[in-house]
PDB file of C-alpha atoms and ligand atoms in Angstrom:
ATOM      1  CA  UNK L 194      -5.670  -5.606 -16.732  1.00  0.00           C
ATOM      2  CA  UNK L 195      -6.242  -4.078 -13.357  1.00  0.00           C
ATOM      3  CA  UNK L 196      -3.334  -1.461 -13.451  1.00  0.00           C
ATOM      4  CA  UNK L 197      -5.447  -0.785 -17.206  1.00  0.00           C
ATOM      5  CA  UNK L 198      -8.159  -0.107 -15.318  1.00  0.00           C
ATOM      6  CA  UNK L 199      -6.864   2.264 -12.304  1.00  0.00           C
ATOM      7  CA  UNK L 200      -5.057   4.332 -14.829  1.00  0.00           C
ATOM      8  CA  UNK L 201      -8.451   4.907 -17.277  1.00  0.00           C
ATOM      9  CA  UNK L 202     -10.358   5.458 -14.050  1.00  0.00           C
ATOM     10  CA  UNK L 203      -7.716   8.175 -12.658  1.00  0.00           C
ATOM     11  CA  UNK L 204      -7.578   9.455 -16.177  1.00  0.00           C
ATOM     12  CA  UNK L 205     -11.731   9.813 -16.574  1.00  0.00           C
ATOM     13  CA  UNK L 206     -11.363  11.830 -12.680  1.00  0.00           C
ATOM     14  CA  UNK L 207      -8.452  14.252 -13.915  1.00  0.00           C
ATOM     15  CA  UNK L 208      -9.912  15.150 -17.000  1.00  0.00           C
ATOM     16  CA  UNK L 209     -13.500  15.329 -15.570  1.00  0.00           C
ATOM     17  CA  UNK L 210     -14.852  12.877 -18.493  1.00  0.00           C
ATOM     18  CA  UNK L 211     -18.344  11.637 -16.351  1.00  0.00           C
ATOM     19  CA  UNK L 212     -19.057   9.030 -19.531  1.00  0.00           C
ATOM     20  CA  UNK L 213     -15.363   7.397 -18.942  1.00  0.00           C
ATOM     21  CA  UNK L 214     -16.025   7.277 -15.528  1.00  0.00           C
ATOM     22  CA  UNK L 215     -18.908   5.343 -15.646  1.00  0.00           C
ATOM     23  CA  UNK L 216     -18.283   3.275 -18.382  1.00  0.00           C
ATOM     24  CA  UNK L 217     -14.357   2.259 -16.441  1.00  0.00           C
ATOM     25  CA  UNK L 218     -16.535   1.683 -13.383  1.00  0.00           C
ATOM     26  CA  UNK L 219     -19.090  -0.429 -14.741  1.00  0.00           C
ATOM     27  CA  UNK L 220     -16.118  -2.382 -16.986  1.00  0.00           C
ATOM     28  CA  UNK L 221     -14.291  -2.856 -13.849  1.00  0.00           C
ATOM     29  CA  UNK L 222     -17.309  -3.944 -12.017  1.00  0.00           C
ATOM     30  CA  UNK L 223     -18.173  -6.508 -15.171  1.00  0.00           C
ATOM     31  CA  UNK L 224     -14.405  -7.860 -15.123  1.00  0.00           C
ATOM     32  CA  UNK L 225     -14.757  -8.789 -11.658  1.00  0.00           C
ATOM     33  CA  UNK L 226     -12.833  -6.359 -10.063  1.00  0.00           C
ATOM     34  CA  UNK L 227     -13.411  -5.642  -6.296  1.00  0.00           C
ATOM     35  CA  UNK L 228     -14.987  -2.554  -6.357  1.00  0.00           C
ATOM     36  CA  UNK L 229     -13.549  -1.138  -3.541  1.00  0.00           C
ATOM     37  CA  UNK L 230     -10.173  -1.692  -4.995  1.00  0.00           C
ATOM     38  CA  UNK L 231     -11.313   0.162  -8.425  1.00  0.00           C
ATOM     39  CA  UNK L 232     -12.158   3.208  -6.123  1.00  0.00           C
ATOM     40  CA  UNK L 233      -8.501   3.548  -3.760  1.00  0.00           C
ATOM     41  CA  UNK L 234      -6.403   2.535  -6.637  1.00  0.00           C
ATOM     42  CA  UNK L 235      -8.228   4.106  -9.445  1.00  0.00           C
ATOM     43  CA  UNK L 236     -11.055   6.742  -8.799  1.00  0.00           C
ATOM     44  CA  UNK L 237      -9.239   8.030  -5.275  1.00  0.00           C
ATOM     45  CA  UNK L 238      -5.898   8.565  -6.536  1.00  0.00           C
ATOM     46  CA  UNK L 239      -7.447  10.650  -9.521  1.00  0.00           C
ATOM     47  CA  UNK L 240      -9.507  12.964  -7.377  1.00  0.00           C
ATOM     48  CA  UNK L 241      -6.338  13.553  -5.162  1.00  0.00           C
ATOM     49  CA  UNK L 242      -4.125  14.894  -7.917  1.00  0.00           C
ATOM     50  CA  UNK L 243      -7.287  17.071  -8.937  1.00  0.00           C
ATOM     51  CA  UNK L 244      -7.148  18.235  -5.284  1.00  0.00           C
ATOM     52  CA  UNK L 245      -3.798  18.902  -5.137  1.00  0.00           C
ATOM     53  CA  UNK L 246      -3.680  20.473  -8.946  1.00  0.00           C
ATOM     54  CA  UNK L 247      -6.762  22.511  -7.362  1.00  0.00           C
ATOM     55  CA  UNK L 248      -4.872  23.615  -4.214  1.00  0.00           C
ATOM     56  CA  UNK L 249      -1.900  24.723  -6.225  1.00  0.00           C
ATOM     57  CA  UNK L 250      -3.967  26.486  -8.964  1.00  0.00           C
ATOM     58  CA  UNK L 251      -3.335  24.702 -11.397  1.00  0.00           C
ATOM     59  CA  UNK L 252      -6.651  23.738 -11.788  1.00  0.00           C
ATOM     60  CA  UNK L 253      -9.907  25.689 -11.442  1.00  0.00           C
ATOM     61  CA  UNK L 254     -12.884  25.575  -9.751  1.00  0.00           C
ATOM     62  CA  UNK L 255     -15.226  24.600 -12.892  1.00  0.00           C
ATOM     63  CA  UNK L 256     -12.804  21.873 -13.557  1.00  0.00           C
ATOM     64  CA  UNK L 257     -12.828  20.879 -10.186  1.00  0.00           C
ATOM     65  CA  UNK L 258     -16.752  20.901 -10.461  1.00  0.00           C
ATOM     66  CA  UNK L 259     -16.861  18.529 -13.532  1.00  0.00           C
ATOM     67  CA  UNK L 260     -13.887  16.112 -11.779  1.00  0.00           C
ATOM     68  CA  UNK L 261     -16.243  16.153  -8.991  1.00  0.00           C
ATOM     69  CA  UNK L 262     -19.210  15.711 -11.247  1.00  0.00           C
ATOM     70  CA  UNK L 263     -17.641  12.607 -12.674  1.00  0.00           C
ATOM     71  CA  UNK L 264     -16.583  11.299  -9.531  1.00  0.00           C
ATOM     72  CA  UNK L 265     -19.825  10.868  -8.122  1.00  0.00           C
ATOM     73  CA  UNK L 266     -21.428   9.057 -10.651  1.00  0.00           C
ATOM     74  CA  UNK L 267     -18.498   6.632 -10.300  1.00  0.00           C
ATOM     75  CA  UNK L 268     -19.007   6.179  -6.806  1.00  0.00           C
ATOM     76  CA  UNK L 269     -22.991   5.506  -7.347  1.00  0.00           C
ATOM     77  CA  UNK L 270     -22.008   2.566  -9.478  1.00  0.00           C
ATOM     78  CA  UNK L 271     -19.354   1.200  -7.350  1.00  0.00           C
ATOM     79  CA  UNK L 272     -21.402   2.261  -4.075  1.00  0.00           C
ATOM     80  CA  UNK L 273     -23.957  -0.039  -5.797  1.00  0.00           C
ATOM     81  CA  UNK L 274     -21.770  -2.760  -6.398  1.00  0.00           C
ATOM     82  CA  UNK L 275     -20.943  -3.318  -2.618  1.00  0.00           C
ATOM     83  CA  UNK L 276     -23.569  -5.390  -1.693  1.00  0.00           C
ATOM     84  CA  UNK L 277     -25.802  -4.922   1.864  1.00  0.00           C
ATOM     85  CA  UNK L 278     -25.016  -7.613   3.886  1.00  0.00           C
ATOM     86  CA  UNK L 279     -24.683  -9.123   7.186  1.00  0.00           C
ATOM     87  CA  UNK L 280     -22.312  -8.826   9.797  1.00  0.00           C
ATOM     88  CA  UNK L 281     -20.826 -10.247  12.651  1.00  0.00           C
ATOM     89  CA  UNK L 282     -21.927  -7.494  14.477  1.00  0.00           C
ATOM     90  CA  UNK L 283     -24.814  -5.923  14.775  1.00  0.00           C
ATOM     91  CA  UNK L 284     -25.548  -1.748  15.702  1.00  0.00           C
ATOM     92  CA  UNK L 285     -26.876   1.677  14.637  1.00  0.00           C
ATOM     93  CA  UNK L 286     -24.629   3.857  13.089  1.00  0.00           C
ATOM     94  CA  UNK L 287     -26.221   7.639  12.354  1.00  0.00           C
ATOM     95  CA  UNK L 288     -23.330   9.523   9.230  1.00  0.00           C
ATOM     96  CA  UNK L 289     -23.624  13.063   8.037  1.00  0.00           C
ATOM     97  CA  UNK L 290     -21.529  15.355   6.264  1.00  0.00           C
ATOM     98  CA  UNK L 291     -21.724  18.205   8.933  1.00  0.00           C
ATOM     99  CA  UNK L 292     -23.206  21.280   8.566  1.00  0.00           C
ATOM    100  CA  UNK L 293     -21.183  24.244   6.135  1.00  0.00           C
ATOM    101  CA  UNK L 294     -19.437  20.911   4.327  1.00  0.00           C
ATOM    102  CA  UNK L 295     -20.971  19.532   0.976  1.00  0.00           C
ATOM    103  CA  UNK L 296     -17.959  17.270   0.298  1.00  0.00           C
ATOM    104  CA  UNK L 297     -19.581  14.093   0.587  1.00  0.00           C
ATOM    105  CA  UNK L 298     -18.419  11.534  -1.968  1.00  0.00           C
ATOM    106  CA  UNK L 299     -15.935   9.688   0.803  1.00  0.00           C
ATOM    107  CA  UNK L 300     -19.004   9.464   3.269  1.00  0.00           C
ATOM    108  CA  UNK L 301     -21.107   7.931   0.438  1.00  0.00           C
ATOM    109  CA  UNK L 302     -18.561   4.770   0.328  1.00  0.00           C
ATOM    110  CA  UNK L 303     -18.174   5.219   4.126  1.00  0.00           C
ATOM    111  CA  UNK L 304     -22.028   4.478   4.471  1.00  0.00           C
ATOM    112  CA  UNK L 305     -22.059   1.813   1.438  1.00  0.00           C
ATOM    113  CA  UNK L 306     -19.635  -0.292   3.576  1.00  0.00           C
ATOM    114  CA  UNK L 307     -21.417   0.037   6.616  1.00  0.00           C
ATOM    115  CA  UNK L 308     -24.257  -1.381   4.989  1.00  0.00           C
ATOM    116  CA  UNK L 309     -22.417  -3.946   3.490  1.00  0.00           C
ATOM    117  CA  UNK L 310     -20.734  -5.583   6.894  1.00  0.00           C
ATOM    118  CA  UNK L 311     -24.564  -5.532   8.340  1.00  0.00           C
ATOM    119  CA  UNK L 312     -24.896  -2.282  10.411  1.00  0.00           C
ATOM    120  CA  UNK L 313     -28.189  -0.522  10.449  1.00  0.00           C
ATOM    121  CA  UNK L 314     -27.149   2.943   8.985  1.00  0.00           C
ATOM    122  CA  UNK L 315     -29.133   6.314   8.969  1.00  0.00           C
ATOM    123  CA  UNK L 316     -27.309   9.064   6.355  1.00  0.00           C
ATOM    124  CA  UNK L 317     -28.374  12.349   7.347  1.00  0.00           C
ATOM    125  CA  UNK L 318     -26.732  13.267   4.285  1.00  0.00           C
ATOM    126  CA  UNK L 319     -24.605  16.619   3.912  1.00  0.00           C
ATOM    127  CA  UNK L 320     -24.004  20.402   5.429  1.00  0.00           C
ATOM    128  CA  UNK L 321     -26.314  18.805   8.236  1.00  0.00           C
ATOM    129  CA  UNK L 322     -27.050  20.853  10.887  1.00  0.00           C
ATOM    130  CA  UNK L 323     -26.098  19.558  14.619  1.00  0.00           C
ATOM    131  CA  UNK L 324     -29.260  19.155  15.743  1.00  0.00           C
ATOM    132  CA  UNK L 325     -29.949  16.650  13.318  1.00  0.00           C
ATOM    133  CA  UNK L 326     -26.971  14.468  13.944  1.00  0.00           C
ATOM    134  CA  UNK L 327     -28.627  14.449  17.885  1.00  0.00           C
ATOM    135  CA  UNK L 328     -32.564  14.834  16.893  1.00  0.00           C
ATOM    136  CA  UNK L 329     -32.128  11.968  14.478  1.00  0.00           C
ATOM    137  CA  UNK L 330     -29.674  10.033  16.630  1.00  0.00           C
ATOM    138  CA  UNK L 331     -32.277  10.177  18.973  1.00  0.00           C
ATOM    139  CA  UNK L 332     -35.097   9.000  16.638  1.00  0.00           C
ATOM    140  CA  UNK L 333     -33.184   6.077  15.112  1.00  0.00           C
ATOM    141  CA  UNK L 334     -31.812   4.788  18.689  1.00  0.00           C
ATOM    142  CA  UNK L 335     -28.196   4.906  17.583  1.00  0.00           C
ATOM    143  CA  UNK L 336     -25.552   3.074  19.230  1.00  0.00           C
ATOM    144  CA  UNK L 337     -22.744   5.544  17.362  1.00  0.00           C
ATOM    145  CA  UNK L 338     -22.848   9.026  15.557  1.00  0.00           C
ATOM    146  CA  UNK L 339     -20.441   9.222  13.045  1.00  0.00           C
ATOM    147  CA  UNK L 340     -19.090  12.628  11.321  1.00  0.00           C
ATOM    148  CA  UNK L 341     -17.483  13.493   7.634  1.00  0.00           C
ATOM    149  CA  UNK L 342     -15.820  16.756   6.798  1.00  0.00           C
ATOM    150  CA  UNK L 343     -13.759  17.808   4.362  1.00  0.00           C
ATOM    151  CA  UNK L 344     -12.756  21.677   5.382  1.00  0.00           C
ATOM    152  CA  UNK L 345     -10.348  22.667   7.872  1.00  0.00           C
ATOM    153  CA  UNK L 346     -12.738  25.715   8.611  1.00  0.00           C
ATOM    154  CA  UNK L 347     -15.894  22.699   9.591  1.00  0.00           C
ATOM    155  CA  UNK L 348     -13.437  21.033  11.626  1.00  0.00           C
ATOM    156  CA  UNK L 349     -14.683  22.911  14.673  1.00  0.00           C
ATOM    157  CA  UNK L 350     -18.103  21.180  14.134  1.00  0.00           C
ATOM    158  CA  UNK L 351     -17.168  18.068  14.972  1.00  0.00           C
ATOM    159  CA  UNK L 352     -16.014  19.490  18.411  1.00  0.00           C
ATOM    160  CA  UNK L 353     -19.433  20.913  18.715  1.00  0.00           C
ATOM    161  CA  UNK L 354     -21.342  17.994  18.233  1.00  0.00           C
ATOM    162  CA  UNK L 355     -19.407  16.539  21.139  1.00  0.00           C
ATOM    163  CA  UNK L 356     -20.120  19.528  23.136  1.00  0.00           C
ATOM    164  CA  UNK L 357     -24.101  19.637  22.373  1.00  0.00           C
ATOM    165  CA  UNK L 358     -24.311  15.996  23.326  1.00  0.00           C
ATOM    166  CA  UNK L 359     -22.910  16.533  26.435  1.00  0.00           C
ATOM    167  CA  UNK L 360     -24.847  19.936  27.363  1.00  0.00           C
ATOM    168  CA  UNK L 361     -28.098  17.213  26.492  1.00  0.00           C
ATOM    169  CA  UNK L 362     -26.353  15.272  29.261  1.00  0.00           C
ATOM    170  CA  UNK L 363     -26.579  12.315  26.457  1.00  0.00           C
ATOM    171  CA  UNK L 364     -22.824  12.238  25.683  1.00  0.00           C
ATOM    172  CA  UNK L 365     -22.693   8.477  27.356  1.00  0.00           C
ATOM    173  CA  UNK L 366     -25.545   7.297  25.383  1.00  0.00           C
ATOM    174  CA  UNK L 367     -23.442   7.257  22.629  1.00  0.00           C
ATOM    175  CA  UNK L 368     -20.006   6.543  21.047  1.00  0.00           C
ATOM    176  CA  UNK L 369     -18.571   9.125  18.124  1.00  0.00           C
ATOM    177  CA  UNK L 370     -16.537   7.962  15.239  1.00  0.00           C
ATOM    178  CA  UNK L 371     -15.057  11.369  13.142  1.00  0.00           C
ATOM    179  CA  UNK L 372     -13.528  10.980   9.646  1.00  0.00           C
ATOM    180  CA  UNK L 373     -12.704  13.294   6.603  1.00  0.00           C
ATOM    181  CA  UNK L 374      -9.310  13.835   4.654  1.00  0.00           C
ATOM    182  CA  UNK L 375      -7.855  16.522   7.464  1.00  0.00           C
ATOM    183  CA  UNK L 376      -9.145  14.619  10.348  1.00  0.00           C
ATOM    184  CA  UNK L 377      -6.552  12.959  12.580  1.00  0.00           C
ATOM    185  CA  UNK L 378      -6.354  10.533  15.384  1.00  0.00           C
ATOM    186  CA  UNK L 379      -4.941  13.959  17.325  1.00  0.00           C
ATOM    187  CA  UNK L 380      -7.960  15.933  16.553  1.00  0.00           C
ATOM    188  CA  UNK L 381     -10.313  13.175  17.675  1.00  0.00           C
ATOM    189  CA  UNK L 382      -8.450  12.488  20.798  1.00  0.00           C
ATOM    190  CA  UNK L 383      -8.768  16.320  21.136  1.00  0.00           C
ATOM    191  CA  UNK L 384     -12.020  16.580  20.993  1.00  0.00           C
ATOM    192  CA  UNK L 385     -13.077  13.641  23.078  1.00  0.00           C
ATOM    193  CA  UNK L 386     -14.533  11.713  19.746  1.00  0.00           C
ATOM    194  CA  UNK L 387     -14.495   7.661  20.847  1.00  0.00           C
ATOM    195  CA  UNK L 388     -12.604   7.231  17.631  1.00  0.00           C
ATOM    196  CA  UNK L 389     -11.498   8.114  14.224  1.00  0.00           C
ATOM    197  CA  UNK L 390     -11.018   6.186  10.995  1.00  0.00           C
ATOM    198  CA  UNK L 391      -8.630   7.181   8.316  1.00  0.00           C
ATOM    199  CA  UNK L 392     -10.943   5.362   5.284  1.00  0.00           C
ATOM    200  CA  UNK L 393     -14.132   3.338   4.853  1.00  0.00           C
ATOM    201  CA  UNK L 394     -12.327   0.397   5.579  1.00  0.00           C
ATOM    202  CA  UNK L 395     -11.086   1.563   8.772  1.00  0.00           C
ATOM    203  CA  UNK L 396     -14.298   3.007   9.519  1.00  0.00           C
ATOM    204  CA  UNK L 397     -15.814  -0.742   9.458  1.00  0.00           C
ATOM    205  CA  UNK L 398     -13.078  -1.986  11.994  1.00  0.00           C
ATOM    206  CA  UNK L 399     -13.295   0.952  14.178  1.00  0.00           C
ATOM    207  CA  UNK L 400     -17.342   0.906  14.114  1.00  0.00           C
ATOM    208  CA  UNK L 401     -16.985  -2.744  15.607  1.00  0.00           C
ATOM    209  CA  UNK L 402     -14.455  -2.180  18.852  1.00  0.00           C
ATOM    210  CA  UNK L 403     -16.971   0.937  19.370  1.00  0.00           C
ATOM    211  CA  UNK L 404     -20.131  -1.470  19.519  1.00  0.00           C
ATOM    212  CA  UNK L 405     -18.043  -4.751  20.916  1.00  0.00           C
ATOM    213  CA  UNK L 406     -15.880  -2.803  23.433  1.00  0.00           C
TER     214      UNK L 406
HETATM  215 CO1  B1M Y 612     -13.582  20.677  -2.325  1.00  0.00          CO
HETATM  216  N1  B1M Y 612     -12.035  21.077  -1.190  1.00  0.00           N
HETATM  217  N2  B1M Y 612     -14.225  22.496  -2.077  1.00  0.00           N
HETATM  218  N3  B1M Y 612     -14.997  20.176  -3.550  1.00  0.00           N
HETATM  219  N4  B1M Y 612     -12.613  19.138  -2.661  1.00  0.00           N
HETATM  220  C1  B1M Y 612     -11.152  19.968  -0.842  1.00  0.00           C
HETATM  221  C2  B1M Y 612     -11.595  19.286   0.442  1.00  0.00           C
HETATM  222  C3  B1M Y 612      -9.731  20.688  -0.716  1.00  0.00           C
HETATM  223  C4  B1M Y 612      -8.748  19.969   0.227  1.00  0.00           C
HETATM  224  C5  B1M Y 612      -9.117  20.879  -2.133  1.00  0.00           C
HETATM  225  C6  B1M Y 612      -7.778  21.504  -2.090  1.00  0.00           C
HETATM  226  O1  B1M Y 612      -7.706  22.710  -2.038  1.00  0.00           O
HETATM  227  N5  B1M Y 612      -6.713  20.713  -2.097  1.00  0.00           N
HETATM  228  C7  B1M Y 612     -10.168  22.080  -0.197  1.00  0.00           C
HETATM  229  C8  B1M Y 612     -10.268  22.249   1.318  1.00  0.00           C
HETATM  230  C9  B1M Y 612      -9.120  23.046   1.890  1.00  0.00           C
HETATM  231  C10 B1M Y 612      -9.214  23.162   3.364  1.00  0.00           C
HETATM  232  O2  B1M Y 612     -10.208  23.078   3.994  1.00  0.00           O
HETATM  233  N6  B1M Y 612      -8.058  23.368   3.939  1.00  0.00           N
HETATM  234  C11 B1M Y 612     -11.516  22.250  -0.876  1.00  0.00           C
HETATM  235  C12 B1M Y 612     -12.178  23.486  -1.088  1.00  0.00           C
HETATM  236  C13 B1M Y 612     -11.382  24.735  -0.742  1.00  0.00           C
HETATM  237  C14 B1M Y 612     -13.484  23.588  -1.607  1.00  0.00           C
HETATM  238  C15 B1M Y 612     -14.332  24.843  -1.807  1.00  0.00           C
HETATM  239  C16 B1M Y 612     -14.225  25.900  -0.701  1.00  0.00           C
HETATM  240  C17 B1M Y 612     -13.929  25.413  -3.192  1.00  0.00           C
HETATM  241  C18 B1M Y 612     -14.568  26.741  -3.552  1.00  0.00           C
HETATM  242  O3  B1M Y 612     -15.761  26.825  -3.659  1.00  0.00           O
HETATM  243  N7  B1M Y 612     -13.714  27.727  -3.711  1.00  0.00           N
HETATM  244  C19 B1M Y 612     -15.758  24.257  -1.897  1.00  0.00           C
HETATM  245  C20 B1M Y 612     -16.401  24.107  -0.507  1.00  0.00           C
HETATM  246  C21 B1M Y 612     -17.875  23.915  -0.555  1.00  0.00           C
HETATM  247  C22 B1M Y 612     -18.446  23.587   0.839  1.00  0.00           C
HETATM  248  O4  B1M Y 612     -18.406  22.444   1.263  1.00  0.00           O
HETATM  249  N8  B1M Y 612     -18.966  24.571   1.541  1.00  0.00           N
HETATM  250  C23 B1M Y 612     -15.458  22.902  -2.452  1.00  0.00           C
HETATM  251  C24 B1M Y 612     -16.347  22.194  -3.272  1.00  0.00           C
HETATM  252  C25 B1M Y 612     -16.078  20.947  -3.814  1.00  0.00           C
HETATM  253  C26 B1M Y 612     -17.001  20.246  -4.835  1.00  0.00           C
HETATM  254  C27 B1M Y 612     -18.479  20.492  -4.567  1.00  0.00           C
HETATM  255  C28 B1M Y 612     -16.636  20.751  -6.218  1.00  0.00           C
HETATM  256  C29 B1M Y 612     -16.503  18.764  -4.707  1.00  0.00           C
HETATM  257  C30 B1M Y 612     -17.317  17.924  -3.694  1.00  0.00           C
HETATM  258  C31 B1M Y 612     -18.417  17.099  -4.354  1.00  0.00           C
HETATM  259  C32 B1M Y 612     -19.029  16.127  -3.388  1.00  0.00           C
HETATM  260  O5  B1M Y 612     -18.452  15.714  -2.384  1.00  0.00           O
HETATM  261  N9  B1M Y 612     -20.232  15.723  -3.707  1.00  0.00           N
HETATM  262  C33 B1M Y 612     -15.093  18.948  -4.123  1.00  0.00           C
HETATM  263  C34 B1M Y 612     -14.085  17.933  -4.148  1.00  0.00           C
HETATM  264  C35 B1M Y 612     -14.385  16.716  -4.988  1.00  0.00           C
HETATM  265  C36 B1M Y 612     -12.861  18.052  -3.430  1.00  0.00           C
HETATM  266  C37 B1M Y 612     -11.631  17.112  -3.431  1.00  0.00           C
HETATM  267  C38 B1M Y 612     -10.868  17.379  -4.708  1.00  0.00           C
HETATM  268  C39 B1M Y 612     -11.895  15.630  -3.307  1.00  0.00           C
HETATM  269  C40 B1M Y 612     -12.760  15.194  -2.095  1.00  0.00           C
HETATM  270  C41 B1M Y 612     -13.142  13.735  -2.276  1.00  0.00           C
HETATM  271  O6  B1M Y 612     -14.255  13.434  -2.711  1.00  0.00           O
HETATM  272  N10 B1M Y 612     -12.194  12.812  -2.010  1.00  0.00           N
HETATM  273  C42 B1M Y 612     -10.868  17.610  -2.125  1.00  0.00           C
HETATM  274  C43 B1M Y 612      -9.375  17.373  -2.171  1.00  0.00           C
HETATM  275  C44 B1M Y 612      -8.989  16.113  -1.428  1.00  0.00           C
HETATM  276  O7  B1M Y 612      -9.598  15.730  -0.435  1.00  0.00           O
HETATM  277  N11 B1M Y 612      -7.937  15.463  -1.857  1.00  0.00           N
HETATM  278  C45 B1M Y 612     -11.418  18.961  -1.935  1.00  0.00           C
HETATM  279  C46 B1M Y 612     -12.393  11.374  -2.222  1.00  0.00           C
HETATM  280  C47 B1M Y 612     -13.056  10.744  -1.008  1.00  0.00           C
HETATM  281  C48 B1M Y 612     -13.274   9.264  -1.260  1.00  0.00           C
HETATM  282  O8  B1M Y 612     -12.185  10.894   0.085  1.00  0.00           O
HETATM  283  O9  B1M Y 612     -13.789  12.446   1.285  1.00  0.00           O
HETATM  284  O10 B1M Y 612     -11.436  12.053   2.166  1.00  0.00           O
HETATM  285  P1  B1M Y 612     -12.635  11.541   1.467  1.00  0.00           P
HETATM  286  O11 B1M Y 612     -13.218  10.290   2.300  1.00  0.00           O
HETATM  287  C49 B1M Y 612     -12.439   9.184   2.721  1.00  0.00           C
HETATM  288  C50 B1M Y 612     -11.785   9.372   4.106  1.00  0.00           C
HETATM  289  O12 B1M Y 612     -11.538  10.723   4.454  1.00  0.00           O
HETATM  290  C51 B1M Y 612     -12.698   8.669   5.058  1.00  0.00           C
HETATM  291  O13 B1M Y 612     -13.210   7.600   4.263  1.00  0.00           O
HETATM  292  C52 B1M Y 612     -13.427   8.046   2.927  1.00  0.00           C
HETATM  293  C53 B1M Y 612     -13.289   6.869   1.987  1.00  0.00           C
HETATM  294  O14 B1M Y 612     -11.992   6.325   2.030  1.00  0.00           O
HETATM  295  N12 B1M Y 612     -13.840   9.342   5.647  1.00  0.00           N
HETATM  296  C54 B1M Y 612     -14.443   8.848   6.761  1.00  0.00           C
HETATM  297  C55 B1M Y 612     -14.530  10.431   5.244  1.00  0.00           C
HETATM  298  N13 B1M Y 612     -15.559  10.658   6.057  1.00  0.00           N
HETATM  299  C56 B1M Y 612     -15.540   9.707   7.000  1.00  0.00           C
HETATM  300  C57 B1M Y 612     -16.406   9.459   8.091  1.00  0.00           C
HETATM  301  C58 B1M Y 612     -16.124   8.363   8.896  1.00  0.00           C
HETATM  302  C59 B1M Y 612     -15.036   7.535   8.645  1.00  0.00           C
HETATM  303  C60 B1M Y 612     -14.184   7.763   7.578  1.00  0.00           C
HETATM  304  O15 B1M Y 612     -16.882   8.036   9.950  1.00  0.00           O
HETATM  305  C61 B1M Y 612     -18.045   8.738  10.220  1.00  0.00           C
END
């Protein structure tokens, strides 16, 4: 039943079908299915191969628009499916997508399961410029400032943000957590980000050394 499901939810991303998308994710949500495993198994693996199909031209951008399209309104429903909840431990997390980047479907789930272990999360949402990952970090009273992005060429951002909190001379104030499909442990150890997390999941585990370390 579950493999059923994976394969109709990779199906609805590849051929960019936003109805089959959200009815598979609400059927997989009704059938009990864990809806983070619905997203890696089925919804993730089908936006990859549009990536890839994308990145070796065999797909276009307008398809890659409507895969896209699709995508997100499968990730509202399972995003809304992970309930908010309460955690073990407790902090402020700030997330953005950072500024130039508009890919920000993997820091949607990223910020549902924050919410769901029980941290306090502020989404400054996507192409956000620096000074709002540092305004707003100041606002909220974050404990950790966490970056998405997507592009190789927005990479250099995340370095930035690390710079402009330490030209503030509020670099100790906080720990960073960086994430995004061509982010690396490397790159964050280059950088001087506290840590890095390869998925949502990861995120959640790294996010608690950061506030219990
Ligand atoms: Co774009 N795009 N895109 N795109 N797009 C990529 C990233 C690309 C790799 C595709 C490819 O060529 N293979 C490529 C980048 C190449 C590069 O930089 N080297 C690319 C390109 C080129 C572009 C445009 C330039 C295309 C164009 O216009 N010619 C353009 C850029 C626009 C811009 O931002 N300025 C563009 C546009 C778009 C859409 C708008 C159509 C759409 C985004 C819609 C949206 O996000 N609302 C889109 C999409 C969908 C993709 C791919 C296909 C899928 C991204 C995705 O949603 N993955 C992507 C190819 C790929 O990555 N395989 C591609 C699923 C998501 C769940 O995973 O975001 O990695 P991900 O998040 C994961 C982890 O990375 C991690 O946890 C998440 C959940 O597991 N994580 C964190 C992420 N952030 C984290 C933060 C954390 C912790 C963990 O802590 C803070």
């Amino acid at each position: 039943m579950s493999e059923t499901i994976y394969q109709e939810a990779m199906e609805a991303i590849l051929k960019g079908d936003a109805d089959k998308a959200v009815d598979t994710a609400n059927k997989g949500i009704d059938t009990g299915m864990d809806p983070l495993d619905l997203m890696n198994n089925g919804f993730i693996s089908g936006i990859n191969q549009v990536g890839d199909l994308f990145e070796t031209g065999r797909l276009f951008l307008p398809q890659l628009v409507m895969s896209a399209s699709a995508m997100e309104k499968a990730t509202e429903i399972i995003n809304a499916a992970i309930p908010e909840g309460k955690g073990t431990v407790s902090g402020k997390v700030l997330v953005g997508t950072v500024e130039g980047d508009v890919h920000d479907i993997g820091k949607t789930i990223v910020v549902a399961l924050f919410k769901a272990n029980g941290f306090d999360v502020l989404d400054i949402g996507r192409d956000a410029p620096i000074e709002q990952f540092i305004n707003q970090a100041e606002k909220f009273g974050a404990d950790i400032i966490g970056s998405s992005t997507l592009l190789t060429t927005t990479m250099a951002v995340q370095k930035q943000i690390e710079e402009e909190l330490k030209k503030a001379g509020i670099r100790e104030k906080y720990k960073t957590i960086v994430g995004g499909a061509p982010v690396t442990q490397r790159w964050a150890d280059r950088i001087g980000a506290d840590a890095y997390a390869q998925d949502a999941s990861d995120g959640v585990r790294k996010v608690k050394e950061l506030l219990t370390g």
